[in-house]
Amino acid sequence: MSARVAVVGSSNLDLVVSAPQLPRPGETVLGENFRTVPGGKGANQAVAAARAGATCDFVGAVGEDDFGTQLRASLVDAGVDVRGLRTVAGPSGVALIAVDRDAENFIVVAAGANGTVTELNADDRATIAGADVLLLQLEVPLSAVVQAAGWARAAGTTVVLNAAPAAALPAELIALVDVLVVNEHEAAVVAGVVSDDPPVLLDALLELVPRVVLTLGARGAAYADRSGLRITVPAPRIDAVDTTASGDAFTGALAVSWAERGGATTEDSVTASLRWACAAGAACAQRPGASTALPERAAIDALYDATYRGTP
Ligand code: RIB
């Protein structure tokens, strides 16, 4: 049976401009082209999980505008169950994104309809209870994130929190997280430490949550848990064109692999899950855009095999 993943989170229409370099504060740069792409960390992670092979439900909100219609259609096209996606008065979420020639980006999000996701309902609770893994991010109001995590904990559903965009977390949420997924910047903010040293960040985060996955971009990913297990895996070597949503591809694939392994707690299973997630993130970075770049399972498997086959 396929893994069941539930996502409570955001959906944004991404307004994307490519440019030779990213502007500094107060600077205008001439871009090269403009496109709109369905995105949002929640929707991206739902699409990532579905393409990676999970049965996936998405709980969130879009506005009564054309963007909302596009965002809903994009999730449906990916095979995500959208019975928990509300359409509300007002605009959908949007993200302004600039991407430079080194594949780096900056992103500014206007929450729009995502801001209305303050409280969940009984149907959402049943969805969460029926999932193996609940995936959460920080682009919808914290009240819904905490409520979803609490219901997941009560039902025995594993809570994976991707603490993005970076924010200090309230104690009531920290207490409900099974696996925290963060990049180095997010790790420092969540832990409240000034460091870019992965072992220091992992130690600090283990004071808060039982398992931490630290994404390291082109360097791969690191894992630590309270049993003392520490694992670092390298990322596939690729030519990145756009790193937008690579973290979402990573997190979605990690959730699927974690669920398929019934909770990845041994060294071998955690290593395999981290590698598979790194392959998903790298495959995403090889293509432009957010949801448009999220890889199918076959593409993840191919990059995984090409990178790690024969590696103990
Ligand atoms: O993680 C990438 C996503 O962040 C984009 O799709 C954008 O919508 C923002 O939510």
mmCIF file of C-alpha atoms and ligand atoms in Angstrom:
data_model
loop_
_atom_site.group_PDB
_atom_site.id
_atom_site.type_symbol
_atom_site.label_atom_id
_atom_site.label_comp_id
_atom_site.label_asym_id
_atom_site.label_seq_id
_atom_site.Cartn_x
_atom_site.Cartn_y
_atom_site.Cartn_z
ATOM 1 C CA MET A 1 0.000 0.000 0.000
ATOM 2 C CA SER A 2 1.292 3.475 -0.789
ATOM 3 C CA ALA A 3 2.291 5.896 1.935
ATOM 4 C CA ARG A 4 -0.430 8.272 3.103
ATOM 5 C CA VAL A 5 0.705 11.861 3.547
ATOM 6 C CA ALA A 6 -1.466 14.769 4.688
ATOM 7 C CA VAL A 7 -0.303 18.357 4.206
ATOM 8 C CA VAL A 8 -1.765 21.370 5.987
ATOM 9 C CA GLY A 9 -0.231 24.442 4.417
ATOM 10 C CA SER A 10 -0.023 27.207 1.863
ATOM 11 C CA SER A 11 -0.554 27.523 -1.856
ATOM 12 C CA ASN A 12 0.772 30.545 -3.756
ATOM 13 C CA LEU A 13 0.932 31.549 -7.353
ATOM 14 C CA ASP A 14 4.626 32.259 -7.942
ATOM 15 C CA LEU A 15 5.413 35.337 -10.074
ATOM 16 C CA VAL A 16 8.914 34.524 -11.252
ATOM 17 C CA VAL A 17 11.505 36.684 -12.996
ATOM 18 C CA SER A 18 14.935 35.421 -14.046
ATOM 19 C CA ALA A 19 17.746 37.950 -13.757
ATOM 20 C CA PRO A 20 21.527 37.988 -14.182
ATOM 21 C CA GLN A 21 21.866 38.747 -10.493
ATOM 22 C CA LEU A 22 19.575 39.366 -7.540
ATOM 23 C CA PRO A 23 19.000 43.048 -6.659
ATOM 24 C CA ARG A 24 20.463 44.509 -3.480
ATOM 25 C CA PRO A 25 18.198 46.701 -1.278
ATOM 26 C CA GLY A 26 17.222 49.810 -3.242
ATOM 27 C CA GLU A 27 18.581 48.437 -6.530
ATOM 28 C CA THR A 28 16.683 47.764 -9.767
ATOM 29 C CA VAL A 29 18.009 45.081 -12.108
ATOM 30 C CA LEU A 30 16.711 44.194 -15.557
ATOM 31 C CA GLY A 31 15.244 40.704 -15.662
ATOM 32 C CA GLU A 32 15.198 38.287 -18.563
ATOM 33 C CA ASN A 33 11.776 36.659 -18.575
ATOM 34 C CA PHE A 34 8.600 36.353 -16.526
ATOM 35 C CA ARG A 35 6.398 33.349 -15.834
ATOM 36 C CA THR A 36 3.725 32.284 -13.382
ATOM 37 C CA VAL A 37 4.071 28.903 -11.662
ATOM 38 C CA PRO A 38 1.891 27.200 -9.026
ATOM 39 C CA GLY A 39 3.810 27.113 -5.750
ATOM 40 C CA GLY A 40 3.575 27.645 -2.016
ATOM 41 C CA LYS A 41 5.499 25.478 0.404
ATOM 42 C CA GLY A 42 2.445 23.447 1.429
ATOM 43 C CA ALA A 43 1.175 22.790 -2.085
ATOM 44 C CA ASN A 44 4.691 22.087 -3.327
ATOM 45 C CA GLN A 45 5.228 19.487 -0.610
ATOM 46 C CA ALA A 46 1.854 17.898 -1.370
ATOM 47 C CA VAL A 47 2.692 17.661 -5.081
ATOM 48 C CA ALA A 48 6.185 16.416 -4.235
ATOM 49 C CA ALA A 49 4.763 13.645 -2.038
ATOM 50 C CA ALA A 50 2.178 12.648 -4.656
ATOM 51 C CA ARG A 51 4.757 12.517 -7.448
ATOM 52 C CA ALA A 52 7.058 10.541 -5.176
ATOM 53 C CA GLY A 53 4.348 7.890 -4.869
ATOM 54 C CA ALA A 54 2.185 8.790 -1.882
ATOM 55 C CA THR A 55 -1.546 9.105 -1.565
ATOM 56 C CA CYS A 56 -1.709 12.735 -0.542
ATOM 57 C CA ASP A 57 -4.364 15.045 0.919
ATOM 58 C CA PHE A 58 -3.989 18.813 1.009
ATOM 59 C CA VAL A 59 -5.699 21.129 3.493
ATOM 60 C CA GLY A 60 -5.441 24.862 2.773
ATOM 61 C CA ALA A 61 -7.168 27.785 1.077
ATOM 62 C CA VAL A 62 -7.150 29.647 -2.225
ATOM 63 C CA GLY A 63 -8.924 32.875 -3.155
ATOM 64 C CA GLU A 64 -11.877 33.409 -5.475
ATOM 65 C CA ASP A 65 -9.600 34.569 -8.276
ATOM 66 C CA ASP A 66 -8.005 33.099 -11.403
ATOM 67 C CA PHE A 67 -4.884 32.304 -9.393
ATOM 68 C CA GLY A 68 -6.979 30.154 -7.067
ATOM 69 C CA THR A 69 -8.424 28.253 -10.025
ATOM 70 C CA GLN A 70 -4.895 27.593 -11.330
ATOM 71 C CA LEU A 71 -3.625 26.504 -7.926
ATOM 72 C CA ARG A 72 -6.480 24.068 -7.399
ATOM 73 C CA ALA A 73 -6.053 22.632 -10.903
ATOM 74 C CA SER A 74 -2.325 22.147 -10.382
ATOM 75 C CA LEU A 75 -2.919 20.080 -7.225
ATOM 76 C CA VAL A 76 -5.633 18.019 -8.913
ATOM 77 C CA ASP A 77 -3.366 17.406 -11.935
ATOM 78 C CA ALA A 78 -0.712 16.024 -9.596
ATOM 79 C CA GLY A 79 -3.236 13.601 -8.088
ATOM 80 C CA VAL A 80 -3.530 15.385 -4.736
ATOM 81 C CA ASP A 81 -6.870 15.041 -2.939
ATOM 82 C CA VAL A 82 -8.175 18.612 -2.526
ATOM 83 C CA ARG A 83 -11.356 17.984 -0.555
ATOM 84 C CA GLY A 84 -9.729 19.989 2.262
ATOM 85 C CA LEU A 85 -8.895 22.966 0.018
ATOM 86 C CA ARG A 86 -11.237 25.866 0.740
ATOM 87 C CA THR A 87 -12.065 28.677 -1.682
ATOM 88 C CA VAL A 88 -12.439 31.902 0.289
ATOM 89 C CA ALA A 89 -13.285 35.524 -0.506
ATOM 90 C CA GLY A 90 -10.324 37.677 -1.494
ATOM 91 C CA PRO A 91 -7.040 37.021 -3.281
ATOM 92 C CA SER A 92 -4.985 33.837 -3.367
ATOM 93 C CA GLY A 93 -1.503 33.775 -1.909
ATOM 94 C CA VAL A 94 1.245 35.048 -4.193
ATOM 95 C CA ALA A 95 5.022 34.848 -4.084
ATOM 96 C CA LEU A 96 7.352 37.273 -5.860
ATOM 97 C CA ILE A 97 10.446 35.333 -6.864
ATOM 98 C CA ALA A 98 13.666 36.380 -8.580
ATOM 99 C CA VAL A 99 16.108 33.705 -9.731
ATOM 100 C CA ASP A 100 19.683 34.486 -10.750
ATOM 101 C CA ARG A 101 22.125 32.699 -13.056
ATOM 102 C CA ASP A 102 23.625 30.780 -10.126
ATOM 103 C CA ALA A 103 20.153 29.271 -9.451
ATOM 104 C CA GLU A 104 19.805 31.291 -6.237
ATOM 105 C CA ASN A 105 16.544 33.069 -5.482
ATOM 106 C CA PHE A 106 14.790 35.465 -3.204
ATOM 107 C CA ILE A 107 11.148 35.069 -2.350
ATOM 108 C CA VAL A 108 8.563 37.432 -0.843
ATOM 109 C CA VAL A 109 5.143 35.975 0.014
ATOM 110 C CA ALA A 110 1.784 37.756 0.421
ATOM 111 C CA ALA A 111 -0.367 35.282 2.350
ATOM 112 C CA GLY A 112 -3.769 36.141 0.853
ATOM 113 C CA ALA A 113 -6.147 33.219 1.358
ATOM 114 C CA ASN A 114 -3.497 31.275 3.288
ATOM 115 C CA GLY A 115 -4.034 33.718 6.145
ATOM 116 C CA THR A 116 -7.596 32.464 6.575
ATOM 117 C CA VAL A 117 -6.431 28.966 7.518
ATOM 118 C CA THR A 118 -6.690 29.648 11.229
ATOM 119 C CA GLU A 119 -8.831 26.726 12.326
ATOM 120 C CA LEU A 120 -9.428 23.219 10.975
ATOM 121 C CA ASN A 121 -12.608 21.147 10.973
ATOM 122 C CA ALA A 122 -13.710 17.588 11.718
ATOM 123 C CA ASP A 123 -13.064 16.443 8.135
ATOM 124 C CA ASP A 124 -9.502 17.774 8.341
ATOM 125 C CA ARG A 125 -9.057 15.917 11.608
ATOM 126 C CA ALA A 126 -10.161 12.647 9.973
ATOM 127 C CA THR A 127 -7.745 13.285 7.081
ATOM 128 C CA ILE A 128 -4.854 13.825 9.473
ATOM 129 C CA ALA A 129 -5.778 10.770 11.535
ATOM 130 C CA GLY A 130 -5.824 8.621 8.390
ATOM 131 C CA ALA A 131 -2.321 9.632 7.310
ATOM 132 C CA ASP A 132 1.016 8.016 8.126
ATOM 133 C CA VAL A 133 2.754 11.395 8.084
ATOM 134 C CA LEU A 134 1.479 14.954 8.546
ATOM 135 C CA LEU A 135 3.623 17.536 6.765
ATOM 136 C CA LEU A 136 3.562 21.089 8.109
ATOM 137 C CA GLN A 137 5.300 24.354 7.240
ATOM 138 C CA LEU A 138 4.976 27.927 8.540
ATOM 139 C CA GLU A 139 3.134 29.730 5.716
ATOM 140 C CA VAL A 140 -0.341 29.378 7.293
ATOM 141 C CA PRO A 141 -1.307 30.743 10.739
ATOM 142 C CA LEU A 142 0.334 28.983 13.682
ATOM 143 C CA SER A 143 -3.048 28.238 15.269
ATOM 144 C CA ALA A 144 -3.826 25.770 12.448
ATOM 145 C CA VAL A 145 -0.317 24.300 12.504
ATOM 146 C CA VAL A 146 -0.566 23.618 16.244
ATOM 147 C CA GLN A 147 -4.095 22.232 15.956
ATOM 148 C CA ALA A 148 -3.101 19.887 13.114
ATOM 149 C CA ALA A 149 -0.014 18.700 14.985
ATOM 150 C CA GLY A 150 -2.055 18.045 18.118
ATOM 151 C CA TRP A 151 -4.588 15.959 16.202
ATOM 152 C CA ALA A 152 -1.788 14.046 14.497
ATOM 153 C CA ARG A 153 -0.138 13.278 17.817
ATOM 154 C CA ALA A 154 -3.457 12.061 19.255
ATOM 155 C CA ALA A 155 -3.951 9.743 16.258
ATOM 156 C CA GLY A 156 -0.392 8.393 16.106
ATOM 157 C CA THR A 157 0.376 10.188 12.811
ATOM 158 C CA THR A 158 4.033 11.228 12.539
ATOM 159 C CA VAL A 159 4.444 15.029 12.581
ATOM 160 C CA VAL A 160 7.107 16.348 10.197
ATOM 161 C CA LEU A 161 7.556 20.118 10.508
ATOM 162 C CA ASN A 162 9.503 22.036 7.876
ATOM 163 C CA ALA A 163 10.105 25.260 9.817
ATOM 164 C CA ALA A 164 10.020 27.499 6.749
ATOM 165 C CA PRO A 165 9.920 30.446 6.495
ATOM 166 C CA ALA A 166 12.226 30.567 9.530
ATOM 167 C CA ALA A 167 10.586 31.490 12.828
ATOM 168 C CA ALA A 168 11.033 30.826 16.515
ATOM 169 C CA LEU A 169 8.557 28.100 17.460
ATOM 170 C CA PRO A 170 6.135 28.201 20.405
ATOM 171 C CA ALA A 171 6.684 25.512 23.044
ATOM 172 C CA GLU A 172 3.250 23.963 22.381
ATOM 173 C CA LEU A 173 4.283 23.240 18.776
ATOM 174 C CA ILE A 174 7.784 22.063 19.611
ATOM 175 C CA ALA A 175 6.284 19.467 21.953
ATOM 176 C CA LEU A 176 4.297 17.949 19.069
ATOM 177 C CA VAL A 177 7.064 17.618 16.449
ATOM 178 C CA ASP A 178 8.473 14.167 15.665
ATOM 179 C CA VAL A 179 10.855 15.197 12.868
ATOM 180 C CA LEU A 180 12.050 18.768 12.255
ATOM 181 C CA VAL A 181 13.341 19.607 8.759
ATOM 182 C CA VAL A 182 15.316 22.853 8.463
ATOM 183 C CA ASN A 183 18.058 24.457 6.411
ATOM 184 C CA GLU A 184 20.981 26.075 8.180
ATOM 185 C CA HIS A 185 19.364 29.520 8.398
ATOM 186 C CA GLU A 186 16.098 28.076 9.730
ATOM 187 C CA ALA A 187 18.023 25.899 12.177
ATOM 188 C CA ALA A 188 19.784 28.907 13.691
ATOM 189 C CA VAL A 189 16.508 30.828 14.054
ATOM 190 C CA VAL A 190 14.562 27.901 15.565
ATOM 191 C CA ALA A 191 17.396 26.987 17.934
ATOM 192 C CA GLY A 192 18.119 30.620 18.788
ATOM 193 C CA VAL A 193 21.852 30.153 18.268
ATOM 194 C CA VAL A 194 24.358 32.124 16.245
ATOM 195 C CA SER A 195 26.234 29.402 14.395
ATOM 196 C CA ASP A 196 26.556 27.887 10.939
ATOM 197 C CA ASP A 197 28.233 24.752 12.247
ATOM 198 C CA PRO A 198 25.965 21.724 11.552
ATOM 199 C CA PRO A 199 26.939 19.730 14.694
ATOM 200 C CA VAL A 200 26.270 22.794 16.873
ATOM 201 C CA LEU A 201 22.915 23.388 15.187
ATOM 202 C CA LEU A 202 21.910 19.731 15.498
ATOM 203 C CA ASP A 203 22.839 19.614 19.184
ATOM 204 C CA ALA A 204 20.850 22.755 19.885
ATOM 205 C CA LEU A 205 17.790 21.480 18.010
ATOM 206 C CA LEU A 206 17.839 18.103 19.756
ATOM 207 C CA GLU A 207 17.201 20.032 22.971
ATOM 208 C CA LEU A 208 13.833 20.871 21.421
ATOM 209 C CA VAL A 209 12.725 17.920 19.242
ATOM 210 C CA PRO A 210 13.593 14.198 19.098
ATOM 211 C CA ARG A 211 14.780 14.043 15.440
ATOM 212 C CA VAL A 212 16.299 16.689 13.198
ATOM 213 C CA VAL A 213 17.047 16.706 9.478
ATOM 214 C CA LEU A 214 19.339 19.550 8.452
ATOM 215 C CA THR A 215 19.436 20.302 4.726
ATOM 216 C CA LEU A 216 22.801 21.527 3.487
ATOM 217 C CA GLY A 217 22.011 22.474 -0.123
ATOM 218 C CA ALA A 218 24.600 21.168 -2.582
ATOM 219 C CA ARG A 219 26.453 19.571 0.369
ATOM 220 C CA GLY A 220 23.602 17.136 1.117
ATOM 221 C CA ALA A 221 21.847 16.616 4.438
ATOM 222 C CA ALA A 222 22.563 15.683 8.053
ATOM 223 C CA TYR A 223 20.425 13.816 10.570
ATOM 224 C CA ALA A 224 20.572 13.518 14.336
ATOM 225 C CA ASP A 225 18.273 11.990 16.912
ATOM 226 C CA ARG A 226 18.163 11.584 20.674
ATOM 227 C CA SER A 227 19.220 7.927 20.475
ATOM 228 C CA GLY A 228 22.646 9.211 19.401
ATOM 229 C CA LEU A 229 22.314 8.384 15.694
ATOM 230 C CA ARG A 230 24.149 10.899 13.479
ATOM 231 C CA ILE A 231 24.232 10.581 9.696
ATOM 232 C CA THR A 232 25.469 12.843 6.913
ATOM 233 C CA VAL A 233 24.845 12.138 3.248
ATOM 234 C CA PRO A 234 26.227 13.986 0.210
ATOM 235 C CA ALA A 235 23.918 15.380 -2.456
ATOM 236 C CA PRO A 236 23.968 14.267 -6.093
ATOM 237 C CA ARG A 237 26.267 16.429 -8.215
ATOM 238 C CA ILE A 238 24.076 18.304 -10.687
ATOM 239 C CA ASP A 239 23.982 21.532 -12.702
ATOM 240 C CA ALA A 240 21.346 23.543 -10.843
ATOM 241 C CA VAL A 241 19.215 25.993 -12.824
ATOM 242 C CA ASP A 242 16.738 27.017 -10.102
ATOM 243 C CA THR A 243 16.719 25.943 -6.453
ATOM 244 C CA THR A 244 13.135 27.158 -5.842
ATOM 245 C CA ALA A 245 11.148 24.334 -4.175
ATOM 246 C CA SER A 246 14.178 22.054 -3.843
ATOM 247 C CA GLY A 247 13.593 22.056 -0.103
ATOM 248 C CA ASP A 248 9.948 21.175 -0.734
ATOM 249 C CA ALA A 249 10.926 18.306 -3.042
ATOM 250 C CA PHE A 250 13.326 17.088 -0.349
ATOM 251 C CA THR A 251 10.733 17.286 2.426
ATOM 252 C CA GLY A 252 7.945 15.677 0.392
ATOM 253 C CA ALA A 253 10.161 12.770 -0.643
ATOM 254 C CA LEU A 254 11.508 12.377 2.886
ATOM 255 C CA ALA A 255 7.963 12.064 4.221
ATOM 256 C CA VAL A 256 7.118 9.410 1.636
ATOM 257 C CA SER A 257 10.255 7.385 2.267
ATOM 258 C CA TRP A 258 9.822 7.725 6.034
ATOM 259 C CA ALA A 259 6.237 6.444 5.821
ATOM 260 C CA GLU A 260 7.125 3.608 3.436
ATOM 261 C CA ARG A 261 9.710 2.400 5.932
ATOM 262 C CA GLY A 262 7.208 2.514 8.779
ATOM 263 C CA GLY A 263 9.233 5.251 10.502
ATOM 264 C CA ALA A 264 12.876 5.370 9.454
ATOM 265 C CA THR A 265 14.693 4.768 12.716
ATOM 266 C CA THR A 266 17.611 2.457 11.895
ATOM 267 C CA GLU A 267 20.869 3.763 10.456
ATOM 268 C CA ASP A 268 20.251 2.014 7.130
ATOM 269 C CA SER A 269 16.693 3.229 6.735
ATOM 270 C CA VAL A 270 17.471 6.819 7.756
ATOM 271 C CA THR A 271 20.426 6.862 5.352
ATOM 272 C CA ALA A 272 18.273 5.577 2.508
ATOM 273 C CA SER A 273 15.530 8.112 3.249
ATOM 274 C CA LEU A 274 18.003 10.999 3.400
ATOM 275 C CA ARG A 275 19.632 9.955 0.134
ATOM 276 C CA TRP A 276 16.289 9.589 -1.614
ATOM 277 C CA ALA A 277 15.215 13.024 -0.349
ATOM 278 C CA CYS A 278 18.521 14.538 -1.537
ATOM 279 C CA ALA A 279 17.938 12.968 -4.963
ATOM 280 C CA ALA A 280 14.474 14.551 -5.077
ATOM 281 C CA GLY A 281 15.830 17.985 -4.080
ATOM 282 C CA ALA A 282 18.603 17.788 -6.668
ATOM 283 C CA ALA A 283 16.262 16.612 -9.429
ATOM 284 C CA CYS A 284 14.019 19.599 -8.649
ATOM 285 C CA ALA A 285 16.941 22.037 -8.930
ATOM 286 C CA GLN A 286 17.648 20.821 -12.468
ATOM 287 C CA ARG A 287 14.402 22.372 -13.725
ATOM 288 C CA PRO A 288 12.932 25.883 -13.422
ATOM 289 C CA GLY A 289 9.960 26.771 -11.247
ATOM 290 C CA ALA A 290 8.291 25.356 -8.151
ATOM 291 C CA SER A 291 5.582 22.723 -8.721
ATOM 292 C CA THR A 292 6.647 22.395 -12.368
ATOM 293 C CA ALA A 293 10.068 21.150 -11.270
ATOM 294 C CA LEU A 294 9.010 18.609 -8.644
ATOM 295 C CA PRO A 295 10.208 15.173 -9.777
ATOM 296 C CA GLU A 296 8.250 11.993 -10.396
ATOM 297 C CA ARG A 297 9.294 8.875 -8.483
ATOM 298 C CA ALA A 298 11.139 7.414 -11.491
ATOM 299 C CA ALA A 299 13.323 10.523 -11.771
ATOM 300 C CA ILE A 300 14.145 10.368 -8.055
ATOM 301 C CA ASP A 301 15.017 6.677 -8.323
ATOM 302 C CA ALA A 302 17.239 7.298 -11.356
ATOM 303 C CA LEU A 303 19.270 10.038 -9.665
ATOM 304 C CA TYR A 304 19.420 8.010 -6.436
ATOM 305 C CA ASP A 305 20.817 4.998 -8.317
ATOM 306 C CA ALA A 306 23.263 7.094 -10.340
ATOM 307 C CA THR A 307 24.574 8.778 -7.178
ATOM 308 C CA TYR A 308 24.525 6.210 -4.421
ATOM 309 C CA ARG A 309 24.481 2.749 -5.989
ATOM 310 C CA GLY A 310 27.316 0.698 -4.552
ATOM 311 C CA THR A 311 27.793 3.135 -1.665
ATOM 312 C CA PRO A 312 27.449 1.415 1.718
HETATM 313 O O1 RIB B 1 9.624 26.844 -1.200
HETATM 314 C C1 RIB B 1 9.332 27.517 -2.384
HETATM 315 C C2 RIB B 1 8.028 28.235 -2.259
HETATM 316 O O2 RIB B 1 8.164 29.246 -1.275
HETATM 317 C C3 RIB B 1 7.557 28.958 -3.492
HETATM 318 O O3 RIB B 1 6.811 28.145 -4.351
HETATM 319 C C4 RIB B 1 6.808 30.155 -2.932
HETATM 320 O O4 RIB B 1 5.450 30.140 -3.223
HETATM 321 C C5 RIB B 1 7.094 30.149 -1.435
HETATM 322 O O5 RIB B 1 6.043 29.659 -0.717
#
